[in-house]
Coordinates of C-alpha atoms in Angstrom, one line a residue:
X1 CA 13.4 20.5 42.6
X2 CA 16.0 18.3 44.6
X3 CA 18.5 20.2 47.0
X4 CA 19.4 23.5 47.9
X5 CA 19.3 25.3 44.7
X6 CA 19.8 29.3 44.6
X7 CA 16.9 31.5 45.2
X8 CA 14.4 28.8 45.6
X9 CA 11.7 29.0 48.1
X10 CA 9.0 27.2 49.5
X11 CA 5.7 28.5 47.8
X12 CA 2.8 26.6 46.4
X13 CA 3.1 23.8 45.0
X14 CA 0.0 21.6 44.8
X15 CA 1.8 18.3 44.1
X16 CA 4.7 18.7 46.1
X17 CA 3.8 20.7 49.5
X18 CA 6.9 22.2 51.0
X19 CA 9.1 21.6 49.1
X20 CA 11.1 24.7 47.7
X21 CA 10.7 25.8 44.2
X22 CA 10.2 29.0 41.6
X23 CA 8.0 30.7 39.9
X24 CA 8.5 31.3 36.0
X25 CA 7.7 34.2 34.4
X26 CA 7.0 33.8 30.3
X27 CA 6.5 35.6 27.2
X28 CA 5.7 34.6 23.8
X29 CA 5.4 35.6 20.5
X30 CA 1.8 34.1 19.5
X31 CA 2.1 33.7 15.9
X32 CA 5.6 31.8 16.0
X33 CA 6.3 30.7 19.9
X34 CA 9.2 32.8 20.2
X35 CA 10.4 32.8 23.8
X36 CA 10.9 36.8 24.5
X37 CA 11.4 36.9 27.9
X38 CA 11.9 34.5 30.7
X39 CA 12.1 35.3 34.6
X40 CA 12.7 33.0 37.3
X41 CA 11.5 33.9 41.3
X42 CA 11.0 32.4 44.5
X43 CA 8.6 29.8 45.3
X44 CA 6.7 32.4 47.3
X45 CA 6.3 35.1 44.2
X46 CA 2.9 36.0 42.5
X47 CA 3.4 35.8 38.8
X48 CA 1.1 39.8 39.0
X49 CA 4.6 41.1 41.5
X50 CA 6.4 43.2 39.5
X51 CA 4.3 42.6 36.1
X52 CA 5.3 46.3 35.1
X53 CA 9.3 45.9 35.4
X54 CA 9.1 42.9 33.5
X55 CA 7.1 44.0 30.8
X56 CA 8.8 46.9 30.2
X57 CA 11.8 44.9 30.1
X58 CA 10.2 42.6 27.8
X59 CA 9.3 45.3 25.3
X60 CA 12.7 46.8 25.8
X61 CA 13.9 43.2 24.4
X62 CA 11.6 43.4 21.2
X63 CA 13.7 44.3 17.8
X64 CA 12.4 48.1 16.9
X65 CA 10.4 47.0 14.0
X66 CA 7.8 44.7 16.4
X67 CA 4.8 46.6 18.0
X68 CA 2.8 45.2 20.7
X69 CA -0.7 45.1 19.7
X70 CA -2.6 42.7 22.3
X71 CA -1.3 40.9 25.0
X72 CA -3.2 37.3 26.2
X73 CA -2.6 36.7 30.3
X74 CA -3.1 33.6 32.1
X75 CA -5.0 33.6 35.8
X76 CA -2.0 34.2 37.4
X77 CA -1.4 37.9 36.2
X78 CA -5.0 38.9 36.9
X79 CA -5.2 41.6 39.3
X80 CA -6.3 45.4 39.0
X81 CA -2.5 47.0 39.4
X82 CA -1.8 44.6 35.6
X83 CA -5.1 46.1 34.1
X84 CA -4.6 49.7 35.4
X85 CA -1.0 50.0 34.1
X86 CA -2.3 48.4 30.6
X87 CA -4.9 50.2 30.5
X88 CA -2.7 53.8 31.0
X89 CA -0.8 52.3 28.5
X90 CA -3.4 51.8 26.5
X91 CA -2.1 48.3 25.0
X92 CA -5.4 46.0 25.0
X93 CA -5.6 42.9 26.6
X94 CA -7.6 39.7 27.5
X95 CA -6.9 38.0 30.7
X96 CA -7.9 34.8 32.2
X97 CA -10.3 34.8 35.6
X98 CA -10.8 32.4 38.0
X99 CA -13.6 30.4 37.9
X100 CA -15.8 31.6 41.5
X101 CA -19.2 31.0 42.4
X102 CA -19.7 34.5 42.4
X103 CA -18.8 34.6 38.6
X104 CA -20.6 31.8 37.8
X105 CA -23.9 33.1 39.3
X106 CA -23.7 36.2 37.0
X107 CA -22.9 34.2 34.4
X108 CA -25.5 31.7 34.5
X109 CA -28.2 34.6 34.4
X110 CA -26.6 35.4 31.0
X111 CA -27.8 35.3 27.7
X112 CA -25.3 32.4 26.0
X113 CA -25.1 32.5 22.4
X114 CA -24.1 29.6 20.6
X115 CA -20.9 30.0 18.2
X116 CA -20.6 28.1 15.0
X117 CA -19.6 24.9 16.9
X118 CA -22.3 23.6 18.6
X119 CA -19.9 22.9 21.7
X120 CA -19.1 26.1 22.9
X121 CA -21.3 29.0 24.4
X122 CA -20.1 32.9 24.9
X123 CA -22.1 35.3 27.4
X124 CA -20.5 39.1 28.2
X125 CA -21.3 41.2 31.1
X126 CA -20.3 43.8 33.2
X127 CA -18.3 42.9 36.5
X128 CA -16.9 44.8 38.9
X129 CA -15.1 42.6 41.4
X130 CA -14.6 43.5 44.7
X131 CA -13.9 47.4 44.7
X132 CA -12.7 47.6 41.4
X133 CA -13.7 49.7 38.7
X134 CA -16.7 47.8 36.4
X135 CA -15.1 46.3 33.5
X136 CA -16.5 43.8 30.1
X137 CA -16.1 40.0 30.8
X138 CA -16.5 37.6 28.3
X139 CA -17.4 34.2 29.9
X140 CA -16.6 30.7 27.4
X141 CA -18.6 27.6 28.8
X142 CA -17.7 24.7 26.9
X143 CA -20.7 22.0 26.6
X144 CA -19.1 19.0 26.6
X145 CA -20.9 15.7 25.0
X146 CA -22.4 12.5 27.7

């Protein structure tokens, strides 16, 4: 972004360092790509600050005839204040993690089945991470050809 725009701030921004931006808050409809919802923040915003308001308002926004059956979240929105409210809630969920050497380790003790494709391998364990509660993590490593 170019100029002093309203309510920008400088955040991270891996290809531009310090130079003020936002940070964009989505939701989709997965079968169709209907935008539902659409939040824009500060530069210096975690996508997980304030994930409860703006689901709810999301929801809120949904015609009464759609139920919310499972909800897909990137890296960004994983955090243990997102699963504990969905989890109250009791809406299920899969969320992306970040790839750490910690994780890895685990993982790479894992049993990896093989799917149908030859290309792709699936492992599950438990995890807790740091002091949260333990919870199932299915791990994806994609084996990719020489």
């Amino acid at each position: 972004m170019y100029g002093k725009q309203e309510g920008a701030e400088v955040g991270y921004n891996p290809t531009k360092r310090g130079r003020p931006g936002y940070s964009i808050k989505a939701c989709f409809i997965a079968n169709n790509g209907d935008c539902v919802n659409l939040r824009l923040d500060g530069g210096k915003s975690r996508s997980k600050t304030g994930f409860k308001e703006f689901f709810e308002n999301t929801t809120s926004l949904l015609p009464p005839s759609y139920k919310v059956s499972f909800l897909r979240l990137d890296k960004s929105f994983f955090g243990e204040d997102t699963f504990w409210y969905l989890e109250e809630k009791g809406e299920r969920y899969v969320a992306y993690a970040k790839n750490t050497k910690p994780l890895r380790k685990i993982a790479s003790d894992g049993k990896w089945e093989e799917t149908e494709r030859n290309s792709l391998c699936l492992t599950e364990i438990e995890y807790t991470y740091g002091s949260w509660k333990k919870r199932r993590m299915i791990i994806k490593k994609s084996i990719l050809p020489n």
